[in-house]
PDB file of C-alpha atoms in Angstrom:
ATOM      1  CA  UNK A   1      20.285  -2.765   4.591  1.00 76.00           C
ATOM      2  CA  UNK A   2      19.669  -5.668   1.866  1.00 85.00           C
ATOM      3  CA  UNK A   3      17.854  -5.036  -1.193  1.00 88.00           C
ATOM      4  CA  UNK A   4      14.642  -6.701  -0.125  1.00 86.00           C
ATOM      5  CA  UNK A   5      14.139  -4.157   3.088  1.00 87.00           C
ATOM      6  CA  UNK A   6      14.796  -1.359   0.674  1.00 91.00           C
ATOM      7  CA  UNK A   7      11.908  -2.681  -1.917  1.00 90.00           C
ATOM      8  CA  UNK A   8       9.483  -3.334   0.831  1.00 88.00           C
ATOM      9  CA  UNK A   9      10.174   0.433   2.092  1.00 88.00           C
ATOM     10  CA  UNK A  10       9.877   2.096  -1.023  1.00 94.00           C
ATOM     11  CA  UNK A  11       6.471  -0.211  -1.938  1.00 93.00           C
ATOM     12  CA  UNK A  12       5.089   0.687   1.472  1.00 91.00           C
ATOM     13  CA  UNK A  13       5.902   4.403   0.757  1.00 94.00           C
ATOM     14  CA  UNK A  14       4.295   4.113  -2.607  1.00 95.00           C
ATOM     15  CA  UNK A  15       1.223   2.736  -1.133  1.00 95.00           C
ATOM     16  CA  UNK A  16       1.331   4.970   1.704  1.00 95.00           C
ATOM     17  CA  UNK A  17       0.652   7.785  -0.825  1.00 96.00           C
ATOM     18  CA  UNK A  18      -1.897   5.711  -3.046  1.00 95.00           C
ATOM     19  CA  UNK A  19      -3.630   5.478   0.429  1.00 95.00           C
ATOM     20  CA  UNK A  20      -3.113   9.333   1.000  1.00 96.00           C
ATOM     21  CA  UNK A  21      -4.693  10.516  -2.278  1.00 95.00           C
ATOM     22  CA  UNK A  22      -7.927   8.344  -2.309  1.00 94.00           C
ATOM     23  CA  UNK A  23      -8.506   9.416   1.021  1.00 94.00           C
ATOM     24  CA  UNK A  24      -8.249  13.106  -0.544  1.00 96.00           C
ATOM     25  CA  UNK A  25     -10.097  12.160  -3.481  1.00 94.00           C
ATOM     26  CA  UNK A  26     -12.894  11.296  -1.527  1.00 94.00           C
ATOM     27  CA  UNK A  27     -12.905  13.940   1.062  1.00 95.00           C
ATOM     28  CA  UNK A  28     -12.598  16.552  -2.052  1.00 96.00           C
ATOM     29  CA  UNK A  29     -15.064  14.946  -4.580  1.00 93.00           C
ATOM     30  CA  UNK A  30     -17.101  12.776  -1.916  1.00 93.00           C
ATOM     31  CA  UNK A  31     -17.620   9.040  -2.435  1.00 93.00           C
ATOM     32  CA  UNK A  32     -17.268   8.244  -6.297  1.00 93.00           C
ATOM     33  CA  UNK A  33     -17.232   4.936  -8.114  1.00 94.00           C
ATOM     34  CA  UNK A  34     -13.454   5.036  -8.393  1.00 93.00           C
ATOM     35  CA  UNK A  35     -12.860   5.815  -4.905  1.00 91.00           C
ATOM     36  CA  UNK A  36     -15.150   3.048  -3.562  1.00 92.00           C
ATOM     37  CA  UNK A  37     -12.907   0.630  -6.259  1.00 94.00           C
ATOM     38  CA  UNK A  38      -9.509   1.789  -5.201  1.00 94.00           C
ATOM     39  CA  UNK A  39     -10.174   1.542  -1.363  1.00 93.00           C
ATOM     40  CA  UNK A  40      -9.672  -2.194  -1.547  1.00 94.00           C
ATOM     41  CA  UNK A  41      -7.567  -2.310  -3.977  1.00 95.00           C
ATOM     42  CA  UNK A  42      -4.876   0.193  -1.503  1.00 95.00           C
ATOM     43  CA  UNK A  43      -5.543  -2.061   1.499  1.00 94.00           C
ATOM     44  CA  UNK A  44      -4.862  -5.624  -0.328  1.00 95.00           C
ATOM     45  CA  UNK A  45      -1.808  -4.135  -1.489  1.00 93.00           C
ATOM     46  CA  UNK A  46      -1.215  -2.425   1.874  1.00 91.00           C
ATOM     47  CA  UNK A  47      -1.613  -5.990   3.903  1.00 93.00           C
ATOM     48  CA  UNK A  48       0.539  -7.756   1.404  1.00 90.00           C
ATOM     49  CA  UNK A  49       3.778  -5.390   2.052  1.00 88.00           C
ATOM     50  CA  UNK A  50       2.964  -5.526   5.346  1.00 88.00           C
ATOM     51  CA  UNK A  51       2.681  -9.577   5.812  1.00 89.00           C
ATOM     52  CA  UNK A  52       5.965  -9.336   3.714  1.00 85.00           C
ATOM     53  CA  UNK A  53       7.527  -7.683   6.091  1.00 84.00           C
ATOM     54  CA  UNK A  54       6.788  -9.244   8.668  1.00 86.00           C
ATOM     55  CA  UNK A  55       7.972 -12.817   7.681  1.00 84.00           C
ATOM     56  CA  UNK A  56      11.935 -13.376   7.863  1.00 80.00           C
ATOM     57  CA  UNK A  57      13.132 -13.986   4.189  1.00 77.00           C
ATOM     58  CA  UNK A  58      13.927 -17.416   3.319  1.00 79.00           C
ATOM     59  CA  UNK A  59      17.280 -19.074   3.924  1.00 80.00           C
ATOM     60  CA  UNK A  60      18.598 -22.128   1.321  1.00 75.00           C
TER      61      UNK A  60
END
């Protein structure tokens, strides 16, 4: 394992749980201003860990 898998892991685990507690958040308080702001904010951060890891890092 390189250092660049192990950031990407720990990022998508970070917004893994992001994702996990607005869902909550809105279930528990219904749909608020802050959950309506922070649903795309988790899924542009969500596609770009995932388009990261999908692309081969570069070699020099």
């Amino acid at each position: 394992m390189n250092a660049r898998n192990v950031i990407l892991g720990v990022s998508l685990l970070l917004i893994a749980a992001l994702a996990f507690f607005t869902v909550r958040d809105l279930i528990v308080n219904g749909i608020t201003l802050m959950g309506l702001v922070s649903l795309p904010i988790v899924v542009i951060l969500g596609v770009g860990v995932i388009g990261a890891m999908a692309q081969p890092p570069r070699r020099r």
